[in-house]
Coordinates of C-alpha atoms in Angstrom, one line a residue:
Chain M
X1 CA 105.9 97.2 108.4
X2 CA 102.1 96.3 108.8
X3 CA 101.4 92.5 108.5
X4 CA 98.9 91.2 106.3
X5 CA 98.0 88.4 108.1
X6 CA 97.2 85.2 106.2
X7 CA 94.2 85.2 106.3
X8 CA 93.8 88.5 104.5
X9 CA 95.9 86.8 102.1
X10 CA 94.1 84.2 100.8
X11 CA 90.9 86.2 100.6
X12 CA 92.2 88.6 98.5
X13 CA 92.2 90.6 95.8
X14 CA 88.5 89.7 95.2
X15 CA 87.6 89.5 98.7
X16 CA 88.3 93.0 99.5
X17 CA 85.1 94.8 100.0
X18 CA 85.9 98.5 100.6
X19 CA 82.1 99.6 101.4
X20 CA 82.3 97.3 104.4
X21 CA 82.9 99.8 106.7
X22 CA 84.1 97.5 109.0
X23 CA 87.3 96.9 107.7
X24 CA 88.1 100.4 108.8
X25 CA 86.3 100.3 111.9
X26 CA 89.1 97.4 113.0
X27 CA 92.0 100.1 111.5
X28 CA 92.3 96.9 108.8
X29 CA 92.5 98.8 105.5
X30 CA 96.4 100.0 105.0
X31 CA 96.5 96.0 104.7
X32 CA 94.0 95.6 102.5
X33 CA 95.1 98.4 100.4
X34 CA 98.9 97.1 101.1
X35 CA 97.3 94.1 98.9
X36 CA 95.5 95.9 96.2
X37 CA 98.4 98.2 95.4
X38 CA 100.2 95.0 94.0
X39 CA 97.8 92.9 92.9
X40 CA 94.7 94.8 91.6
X41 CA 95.8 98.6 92.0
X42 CA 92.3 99.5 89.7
X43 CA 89.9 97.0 91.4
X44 CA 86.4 96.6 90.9
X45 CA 84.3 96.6 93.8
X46 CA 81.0 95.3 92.6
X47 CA 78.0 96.9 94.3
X48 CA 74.8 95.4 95.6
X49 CA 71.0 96.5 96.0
X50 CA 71.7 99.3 97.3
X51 CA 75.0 100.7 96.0
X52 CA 77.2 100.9 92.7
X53 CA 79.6 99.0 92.1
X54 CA 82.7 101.7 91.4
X55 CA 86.5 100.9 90.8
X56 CA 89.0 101.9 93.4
X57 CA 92.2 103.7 92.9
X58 CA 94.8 102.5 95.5
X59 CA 98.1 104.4 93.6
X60 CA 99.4 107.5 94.2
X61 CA 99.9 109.1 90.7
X62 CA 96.2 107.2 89.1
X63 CA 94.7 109.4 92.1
X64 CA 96.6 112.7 90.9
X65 CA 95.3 112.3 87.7
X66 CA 92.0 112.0 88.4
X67 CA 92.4 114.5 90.7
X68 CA 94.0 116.7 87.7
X69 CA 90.7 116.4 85.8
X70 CA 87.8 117.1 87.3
X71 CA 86.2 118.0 84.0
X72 CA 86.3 114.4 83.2
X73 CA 85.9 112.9 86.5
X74 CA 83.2 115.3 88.0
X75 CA 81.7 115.4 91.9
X76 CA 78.1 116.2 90.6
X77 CA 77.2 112.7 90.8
X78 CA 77.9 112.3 94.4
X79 CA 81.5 112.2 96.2
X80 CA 80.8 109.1 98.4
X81 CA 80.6 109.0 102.0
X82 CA 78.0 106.9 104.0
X83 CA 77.2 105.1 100.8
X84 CA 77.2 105.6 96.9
X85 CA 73.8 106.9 96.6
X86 CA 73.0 108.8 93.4
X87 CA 72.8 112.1 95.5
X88 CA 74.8 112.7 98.1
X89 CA 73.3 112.9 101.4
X90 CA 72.1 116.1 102.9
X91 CA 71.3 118.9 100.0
X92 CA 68.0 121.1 100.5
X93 CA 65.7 121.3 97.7
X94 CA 67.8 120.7 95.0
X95 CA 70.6 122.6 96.3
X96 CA 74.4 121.5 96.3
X97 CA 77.6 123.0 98.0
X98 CA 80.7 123.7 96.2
X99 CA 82.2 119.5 97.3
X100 CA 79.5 118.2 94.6
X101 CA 80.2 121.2 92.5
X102 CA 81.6 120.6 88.9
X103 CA 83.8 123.4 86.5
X104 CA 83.5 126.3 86.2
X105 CA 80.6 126.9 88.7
X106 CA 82.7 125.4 91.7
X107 CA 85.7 127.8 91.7
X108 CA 83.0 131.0 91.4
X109 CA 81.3 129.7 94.0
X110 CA 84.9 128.9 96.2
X111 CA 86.1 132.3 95.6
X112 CA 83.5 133.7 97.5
X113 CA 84.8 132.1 100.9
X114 CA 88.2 131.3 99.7
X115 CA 89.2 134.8 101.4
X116 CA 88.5 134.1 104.8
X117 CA 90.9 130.8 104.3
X118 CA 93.8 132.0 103.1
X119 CA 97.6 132.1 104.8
X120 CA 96.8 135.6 106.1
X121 CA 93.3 134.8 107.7
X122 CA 95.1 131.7 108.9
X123 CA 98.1 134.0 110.7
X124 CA 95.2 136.9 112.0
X125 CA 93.5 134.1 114.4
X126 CA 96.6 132.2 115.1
X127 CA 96.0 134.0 118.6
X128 CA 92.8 133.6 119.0
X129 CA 93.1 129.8 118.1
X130 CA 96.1 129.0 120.7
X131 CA 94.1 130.6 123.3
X132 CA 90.8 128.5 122.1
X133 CA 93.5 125.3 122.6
X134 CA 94.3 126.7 125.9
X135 CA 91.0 127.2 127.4
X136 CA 90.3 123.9 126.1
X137 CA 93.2 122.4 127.7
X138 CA 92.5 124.5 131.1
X139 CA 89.4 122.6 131.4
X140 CA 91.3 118.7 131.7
X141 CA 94.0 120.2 133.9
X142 CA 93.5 119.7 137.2
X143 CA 92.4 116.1 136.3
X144 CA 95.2 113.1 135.1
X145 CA 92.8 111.6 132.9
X146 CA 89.7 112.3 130.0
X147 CA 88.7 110.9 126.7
X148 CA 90.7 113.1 124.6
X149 CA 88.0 113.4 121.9
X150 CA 85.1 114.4 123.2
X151 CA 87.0 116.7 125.7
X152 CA 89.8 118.0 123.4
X153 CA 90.7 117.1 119.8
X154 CA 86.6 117.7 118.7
X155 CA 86.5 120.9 120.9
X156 CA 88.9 123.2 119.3
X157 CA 87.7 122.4 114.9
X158 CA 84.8 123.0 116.4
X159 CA 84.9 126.3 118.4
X160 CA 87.4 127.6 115.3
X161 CA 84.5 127.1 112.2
X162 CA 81.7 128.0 114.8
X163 CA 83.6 131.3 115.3
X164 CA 84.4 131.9 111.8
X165 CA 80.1 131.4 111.1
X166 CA 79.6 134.0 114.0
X167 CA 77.8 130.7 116.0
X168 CA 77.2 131.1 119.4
X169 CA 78.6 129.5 121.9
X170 CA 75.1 127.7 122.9
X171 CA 75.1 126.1 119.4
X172 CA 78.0 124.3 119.1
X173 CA 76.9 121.1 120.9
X174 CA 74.1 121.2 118.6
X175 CA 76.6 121.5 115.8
X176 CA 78.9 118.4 116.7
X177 CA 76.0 116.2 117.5
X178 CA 74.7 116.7 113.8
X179 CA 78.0 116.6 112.2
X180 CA 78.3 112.7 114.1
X181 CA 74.7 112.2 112.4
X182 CA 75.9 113.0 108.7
X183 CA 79.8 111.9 108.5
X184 CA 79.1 108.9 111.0
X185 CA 75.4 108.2 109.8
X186 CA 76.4 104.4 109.8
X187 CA 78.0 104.1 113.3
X188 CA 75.2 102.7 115.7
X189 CA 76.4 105.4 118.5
X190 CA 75.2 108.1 116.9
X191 CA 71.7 106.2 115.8
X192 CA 69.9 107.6 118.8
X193 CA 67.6 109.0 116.9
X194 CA 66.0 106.3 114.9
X195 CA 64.0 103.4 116.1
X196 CA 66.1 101.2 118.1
X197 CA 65.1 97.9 115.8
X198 CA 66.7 100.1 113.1
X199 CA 69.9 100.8 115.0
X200 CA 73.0 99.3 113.2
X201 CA 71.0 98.8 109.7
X202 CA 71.3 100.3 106.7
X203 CA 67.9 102.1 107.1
X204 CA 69.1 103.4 110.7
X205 CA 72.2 104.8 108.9
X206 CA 70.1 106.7 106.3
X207 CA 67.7 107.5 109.0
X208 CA 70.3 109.1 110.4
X209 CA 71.9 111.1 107.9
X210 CA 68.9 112.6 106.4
X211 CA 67.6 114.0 110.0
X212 CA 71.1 115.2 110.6
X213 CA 70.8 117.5 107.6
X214 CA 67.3 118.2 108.0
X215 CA 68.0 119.4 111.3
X216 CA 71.1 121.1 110.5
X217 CA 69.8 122.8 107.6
X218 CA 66.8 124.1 109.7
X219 CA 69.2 125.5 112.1
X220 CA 70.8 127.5 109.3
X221 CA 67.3 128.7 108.0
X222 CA 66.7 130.1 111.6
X223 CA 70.2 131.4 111.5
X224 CA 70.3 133.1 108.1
X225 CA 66.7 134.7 109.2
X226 CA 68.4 136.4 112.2
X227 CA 71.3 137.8 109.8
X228 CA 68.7 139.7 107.9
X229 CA 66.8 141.1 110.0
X230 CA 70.3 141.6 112.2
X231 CA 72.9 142.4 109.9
X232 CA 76.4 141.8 110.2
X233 CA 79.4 141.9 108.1
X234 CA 82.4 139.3 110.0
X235 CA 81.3 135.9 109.4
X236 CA 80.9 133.5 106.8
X237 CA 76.8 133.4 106.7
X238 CA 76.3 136.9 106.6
X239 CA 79.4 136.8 103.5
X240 CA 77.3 134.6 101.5
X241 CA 74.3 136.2 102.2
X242 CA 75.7 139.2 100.5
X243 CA 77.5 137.7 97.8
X244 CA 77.0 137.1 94.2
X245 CA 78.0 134.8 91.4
X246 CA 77.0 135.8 87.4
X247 CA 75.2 138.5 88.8
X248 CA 72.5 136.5 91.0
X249 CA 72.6 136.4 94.9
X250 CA 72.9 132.9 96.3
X251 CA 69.4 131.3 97.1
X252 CA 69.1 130.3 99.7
X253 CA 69.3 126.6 99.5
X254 CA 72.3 127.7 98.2
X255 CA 73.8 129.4 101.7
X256 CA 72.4 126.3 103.6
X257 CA 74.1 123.9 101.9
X258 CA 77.2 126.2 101.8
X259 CA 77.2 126.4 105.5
X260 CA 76.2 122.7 106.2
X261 CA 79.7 122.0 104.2
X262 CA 81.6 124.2 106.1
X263 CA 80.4 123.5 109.6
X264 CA 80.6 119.4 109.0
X265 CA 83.8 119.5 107.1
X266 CA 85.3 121.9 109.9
X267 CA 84.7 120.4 112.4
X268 CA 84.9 116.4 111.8
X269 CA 88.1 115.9 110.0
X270 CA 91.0 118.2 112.1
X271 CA 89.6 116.4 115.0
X272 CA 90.4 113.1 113.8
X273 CA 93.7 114.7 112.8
X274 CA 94.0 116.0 116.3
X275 CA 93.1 112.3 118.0
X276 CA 95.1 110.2 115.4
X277 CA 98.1 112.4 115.8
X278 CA 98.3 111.3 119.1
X279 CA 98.0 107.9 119.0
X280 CA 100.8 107.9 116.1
X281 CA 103.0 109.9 118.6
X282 CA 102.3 107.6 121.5
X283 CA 103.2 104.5 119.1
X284 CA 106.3 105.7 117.7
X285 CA 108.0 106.8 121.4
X286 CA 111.5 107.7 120.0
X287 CA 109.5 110.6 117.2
X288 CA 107.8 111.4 120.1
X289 CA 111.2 112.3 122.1
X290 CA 112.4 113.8 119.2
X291 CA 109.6 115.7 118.5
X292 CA 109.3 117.5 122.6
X293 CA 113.1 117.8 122.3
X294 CA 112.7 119.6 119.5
X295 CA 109.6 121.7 119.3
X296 CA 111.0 123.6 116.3
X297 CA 110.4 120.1 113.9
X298 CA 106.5 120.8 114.5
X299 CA 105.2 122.3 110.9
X300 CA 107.1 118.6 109.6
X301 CA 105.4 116.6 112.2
X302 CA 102.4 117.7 111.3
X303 CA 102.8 116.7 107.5
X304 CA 103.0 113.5 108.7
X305 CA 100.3 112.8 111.1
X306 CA 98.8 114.6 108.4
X307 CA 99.6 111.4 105.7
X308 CA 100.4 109.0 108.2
X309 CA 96.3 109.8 109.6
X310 CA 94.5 110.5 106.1
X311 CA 91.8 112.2 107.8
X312 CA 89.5 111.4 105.4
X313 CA 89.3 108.2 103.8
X314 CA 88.1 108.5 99.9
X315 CA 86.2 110.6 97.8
X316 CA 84.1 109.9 94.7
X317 CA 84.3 110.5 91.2
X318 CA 81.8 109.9 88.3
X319 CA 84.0 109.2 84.6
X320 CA 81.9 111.5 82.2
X321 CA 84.0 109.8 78.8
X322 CA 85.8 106.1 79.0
X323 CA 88.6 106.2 80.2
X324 CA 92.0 103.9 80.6
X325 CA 93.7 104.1 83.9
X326 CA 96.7 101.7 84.0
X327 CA 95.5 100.0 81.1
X328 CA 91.7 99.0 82.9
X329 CA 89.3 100.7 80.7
X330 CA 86.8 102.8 82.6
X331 CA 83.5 103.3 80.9
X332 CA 81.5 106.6 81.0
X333 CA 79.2 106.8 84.0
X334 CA 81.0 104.3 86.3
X335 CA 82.2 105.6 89.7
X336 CA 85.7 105.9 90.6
X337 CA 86.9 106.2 94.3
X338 CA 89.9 107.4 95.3
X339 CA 91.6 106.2 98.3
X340 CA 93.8 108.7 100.5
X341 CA 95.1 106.2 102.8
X342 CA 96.7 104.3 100.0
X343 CA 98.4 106.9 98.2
X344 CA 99.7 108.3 101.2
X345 CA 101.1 104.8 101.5
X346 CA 102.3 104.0 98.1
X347 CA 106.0 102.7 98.2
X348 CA 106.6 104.4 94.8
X349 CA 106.2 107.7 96.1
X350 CA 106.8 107.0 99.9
X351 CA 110.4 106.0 101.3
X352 CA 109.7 103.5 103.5
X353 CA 106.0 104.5 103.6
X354 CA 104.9 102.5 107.2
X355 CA 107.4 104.8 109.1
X356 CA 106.4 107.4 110.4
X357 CA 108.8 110.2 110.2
X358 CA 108.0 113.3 111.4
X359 CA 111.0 115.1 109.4
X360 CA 109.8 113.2 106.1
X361 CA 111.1 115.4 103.5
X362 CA 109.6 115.6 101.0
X363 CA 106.0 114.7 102.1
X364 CA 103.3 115.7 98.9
X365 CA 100.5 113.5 100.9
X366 CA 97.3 114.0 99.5
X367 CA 95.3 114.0 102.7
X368 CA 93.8 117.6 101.7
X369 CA 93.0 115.7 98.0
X370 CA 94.5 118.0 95.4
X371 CA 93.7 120.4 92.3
X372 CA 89.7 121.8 91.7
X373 CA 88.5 120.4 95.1
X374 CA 91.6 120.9 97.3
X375 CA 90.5 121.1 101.2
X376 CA 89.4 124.8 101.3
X377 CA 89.9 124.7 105.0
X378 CA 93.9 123.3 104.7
X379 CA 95.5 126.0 106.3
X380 CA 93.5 126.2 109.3
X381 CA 93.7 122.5 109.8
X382 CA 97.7 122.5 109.7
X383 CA 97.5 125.8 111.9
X384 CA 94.9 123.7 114.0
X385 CA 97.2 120.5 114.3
X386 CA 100.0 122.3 115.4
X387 CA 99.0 124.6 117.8
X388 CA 97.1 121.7 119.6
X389 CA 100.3 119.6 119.9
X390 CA 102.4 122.5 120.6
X391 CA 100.6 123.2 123.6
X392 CA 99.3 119.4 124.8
X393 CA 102.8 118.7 124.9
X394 CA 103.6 121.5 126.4
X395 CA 101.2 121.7 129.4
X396 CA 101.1 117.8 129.3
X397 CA 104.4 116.4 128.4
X398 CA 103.2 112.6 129.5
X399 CA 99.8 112.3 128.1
X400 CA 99.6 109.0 126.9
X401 CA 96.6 106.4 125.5
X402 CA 95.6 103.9 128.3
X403 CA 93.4 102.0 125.7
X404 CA 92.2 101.1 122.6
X405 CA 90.5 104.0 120.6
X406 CA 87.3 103.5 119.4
X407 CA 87.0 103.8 115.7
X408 CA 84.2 105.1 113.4
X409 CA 82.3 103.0 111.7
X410 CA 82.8 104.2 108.1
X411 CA 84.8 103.8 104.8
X412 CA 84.6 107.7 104.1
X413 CA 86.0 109.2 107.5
X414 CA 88.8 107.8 109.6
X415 CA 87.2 108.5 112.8
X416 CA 87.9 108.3 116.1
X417 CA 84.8 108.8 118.9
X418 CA 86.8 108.0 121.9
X419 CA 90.2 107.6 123.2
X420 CA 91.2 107.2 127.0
X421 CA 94.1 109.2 127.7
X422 CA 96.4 109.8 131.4
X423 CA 98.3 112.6 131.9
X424 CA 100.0 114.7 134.9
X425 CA 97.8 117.3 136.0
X426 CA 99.1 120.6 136.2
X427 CA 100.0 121.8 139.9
Chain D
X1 CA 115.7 129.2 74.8
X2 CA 114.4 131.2 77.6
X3 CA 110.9 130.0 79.5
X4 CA 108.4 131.8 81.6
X5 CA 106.4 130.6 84.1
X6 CA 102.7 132.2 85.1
X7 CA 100.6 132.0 87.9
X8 CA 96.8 131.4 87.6
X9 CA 95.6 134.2 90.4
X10 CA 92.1 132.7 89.4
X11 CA 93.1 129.3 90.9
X12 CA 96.0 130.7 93.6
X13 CA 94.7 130.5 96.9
X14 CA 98.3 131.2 98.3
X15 CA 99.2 127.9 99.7
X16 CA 102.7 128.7 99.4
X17 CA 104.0 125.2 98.1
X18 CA 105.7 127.3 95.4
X19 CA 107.4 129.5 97.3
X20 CA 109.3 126.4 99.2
X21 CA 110.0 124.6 95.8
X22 CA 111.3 127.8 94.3
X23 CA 112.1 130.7 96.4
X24 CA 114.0 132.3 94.3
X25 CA 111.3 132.6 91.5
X26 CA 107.6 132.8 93.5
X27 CA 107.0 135.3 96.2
X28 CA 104.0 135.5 98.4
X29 CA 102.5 138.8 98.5
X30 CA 99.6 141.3 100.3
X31 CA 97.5 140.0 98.1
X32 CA 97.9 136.3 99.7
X33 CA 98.7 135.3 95.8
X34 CA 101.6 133.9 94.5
X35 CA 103.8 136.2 92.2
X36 CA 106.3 135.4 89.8
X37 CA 109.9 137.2 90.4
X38 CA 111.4 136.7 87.1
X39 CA 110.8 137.4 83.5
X40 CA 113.1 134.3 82.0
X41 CA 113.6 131.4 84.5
X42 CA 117.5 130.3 84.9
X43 CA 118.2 127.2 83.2
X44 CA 119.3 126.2 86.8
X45 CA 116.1 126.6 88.6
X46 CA 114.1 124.9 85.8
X47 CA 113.7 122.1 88.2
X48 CA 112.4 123.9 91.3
X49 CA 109.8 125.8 89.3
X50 CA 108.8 122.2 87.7
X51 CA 108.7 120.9 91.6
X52 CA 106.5 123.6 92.3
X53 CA 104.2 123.1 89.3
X54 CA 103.8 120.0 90.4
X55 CA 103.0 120.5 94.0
X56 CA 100.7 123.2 94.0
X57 CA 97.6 121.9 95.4
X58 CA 95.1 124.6 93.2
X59 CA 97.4 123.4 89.7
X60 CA 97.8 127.2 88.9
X61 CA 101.1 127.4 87.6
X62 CA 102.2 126.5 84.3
X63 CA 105.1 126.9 81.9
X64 CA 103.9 129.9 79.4
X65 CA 103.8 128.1 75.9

């Protein structure tokens, strides 16, 4: 079991403040949250100057339901993230993607991609995605030691949803360094951009964020003006470029924000997936040894560095009627966050919730969220997960973390930007 | 008496949860949808198929009313 330490004790439930991203910069929160599920399991977080205040949902089945109704608890207000600014960070004139996308215009505009995500896309680049992991994994070989992130858990998200966006190669640096600017806007690494007296400040972090999608939306401009004047018909950009909803082609705001989605929600969270995965295996020693004795308990493993990692750390909703939640009245207009990393720890649903398990059975984690806004991309991240481990372990039965990872700065992504592994090298 | 169960292939994005619940009642087609095998659901598979109305992630199975 985690230990709350005293200190955490006494301070609480009031003085639990889940915008400080700090808490889960120090890996702090399934304490805090350990806390707030029996004390103050719908807690108000007040806001300041520059944020709402919101109420946080810490259990399990008060997340489902809001998840259940997104007609009453809608993303068009902003989902959270960096902050809990009106509008979330990042959309072109006006423009929104399908994550701040309410009924019925959200599933419409879903079902134009949704193909390309399903089981059977998933299964026709199973190939091409072990061999991605391989050529990735070729690269560390003849070495015994890398940081695992930069070198391998960000490289294969990333080559998979560059591939699927027909992105060449040459771009995808470009692509990761911009996805660090808008999911880890507040993080002072990836504030090289903005004056260094800004660096670590709020300003720096908004800074940051807004030339990340300026930039990354200008790159899809460029992009989307090659497509026309080059057709092509087997990726995702030149899809939405030819597609339709109520009878009107996308604008293209529209296909910008669409892409800027799917390349920063491709790439960012399977890689922390990938890197927390590891560090949960090298932890728990005897799942490990079960898990290379027994290759064939893989698809359960990866349920469970699925919960056990919660990949992504909350999302927002705005109440559009008041609303009771275990009997706290919730009044139209206020923001509600939900928080993954609880749920998936909530000892009402969870035997035995801080074990990790890699036959859990069952395991209804909601690290992919669930109902209207379910991850789009779920399938490719489990196929992702898997084939990563299936091969690291295979090719590099003793990797193991020499040190402490370095965490992301934020309350919205459960990052990890570096981790030091050692490993045998091959031959 | 007898109940059906439906698939929404608006929301079915073929996850597949339903087919683990309740094999026996949702297959997994060409189509990458979720069908339904059965007209009348077996009393005793009424609580697979309420498992897997509870675990798909898209909420596009229901009880027909």
């Amino acid at each position: 079991m985690a230990p709350i330490s005293p200190e955490a004790l006494s301070a609480l439930p009031s003085g639990i403040n889940l915008l400080e991203g700090r808490l889960f910069q120090a890996n702090q929160m399934h304490e805090a949250f350990r806390v707030l599920r029996a004390e103050a399991p719908v807690h108000w977080n007040p806001g300041t100057d520059r944020f709402n205040g919101f109420w946080s949902l810490v259990k399990y089945e008060d997340i489902l339901h809001v998840s259940k109704h997104p007609e009453i608890f809608i993303s068009s207000k902003g989902i959270g993230g960096s902050g809990l600014r009106e509008t979330p960070p990042g959309q072109s004139g006006g423009s929104s993607s399908i994550i701040t996308m309410d009924p019925p215009r959200h599933v419409k505009m879903r079902r134009l991609v949704n193909k390309g995500f399903t089981p059977r896309a998933v299964l026709q680049l199973e190939p091409k995605i072990r061999e991605i992991t391989n050529t990735i994994l070729n690269r560390i070989a003849h070495r015994d030691s890398c940081d695992f992130v930069l070198e391998v858990s960000s490289q294969l998200p990333l080559a998979v949803i560059c591939g699927m966006m027909g992105l060449e190669e040459e771009h995808w640096p470009l692509m990761f360094d911009l996805t660090n600017q808008i999911l880890g806007s507040g993080d002072a690494e990836y504030q090289a951009r903005v004056a260094p007296d800004k660096v670590g400040t709020f300003e720096g972090a908004t800074l940051t964020a807004a030339d990340g999608n300026r930039r990354m939306n200008g790159f899809f401009r460029e992009i989307l003006e090659g497509r026309r004047i080059h057709p092509r018909d087997d990726d995702m950009v030149s899809i939405l470029l030819e597609s339709e909803v109520d009878g009107e082609r996308l604008t293209e705001g529209d296909i910008v924000a669409f892409c800027n989605l799917l390349v920063v929600a491709g790439n960012e969270t399977t890689r922390n997936a990938i890197s927390g995965g590891l560090i949960a295996l090298c932890e728990h020693a005897e799942e490990r040894a079960r898990l290379q004795d027994q290759p064939d308990l893989m698809p359960t493993a990866v349920e469970e560095i699925l919960r056990w990692t919660s990949p992504l750390h909350h999302m927002t909703r705005e109440a559009t009627e008041d609303q009771v939640i275990r009997g706290t009245e919730i009044k139209a207009g206020e923001k509600v966050m939900m928080w993954y990393p609880s749920a998936n720890r909530d000892e009402d649903i969870f035997d035995d919730p801080y074990h990790f398990d890699i036959t859990r059975d069952p395991n209804d984690h909601l690290a992919f969220g669930f109902g209207e806004h379910f991850c789009l991309g779920a399938g490719f991240a489990r196929a992702e997960v898997r084939i990563m481990f299936e091969e690291l372990l295979r090719r590099f039965p003793d990797i193991r973390v020499t040190g402490e990872p370095e965490r992301l700065r934020s309350n919205f992504i459960n990052g990890v930007k570096h981790l030091p592994v050692t490993f045998t090298p091959e031959r | 008496m007898a109940r059906q169960v439906e698939v929404d292939h608006n929301r079915c994005e073929g996850h597949g949860k339903c087919v683990l619940a309740a094999p026996e009642v949702f297959e997994h087609r060409e189509d990458d949808l979720s069908h339904v095998l059965v007209d009348d659901v077996p009393e005793a598979l009424v609580t697979k198929v309420d498992r897997a109305i509870r675990v798909c992630p898209r909420q596009a199975i229901a009880w027909r009313d």
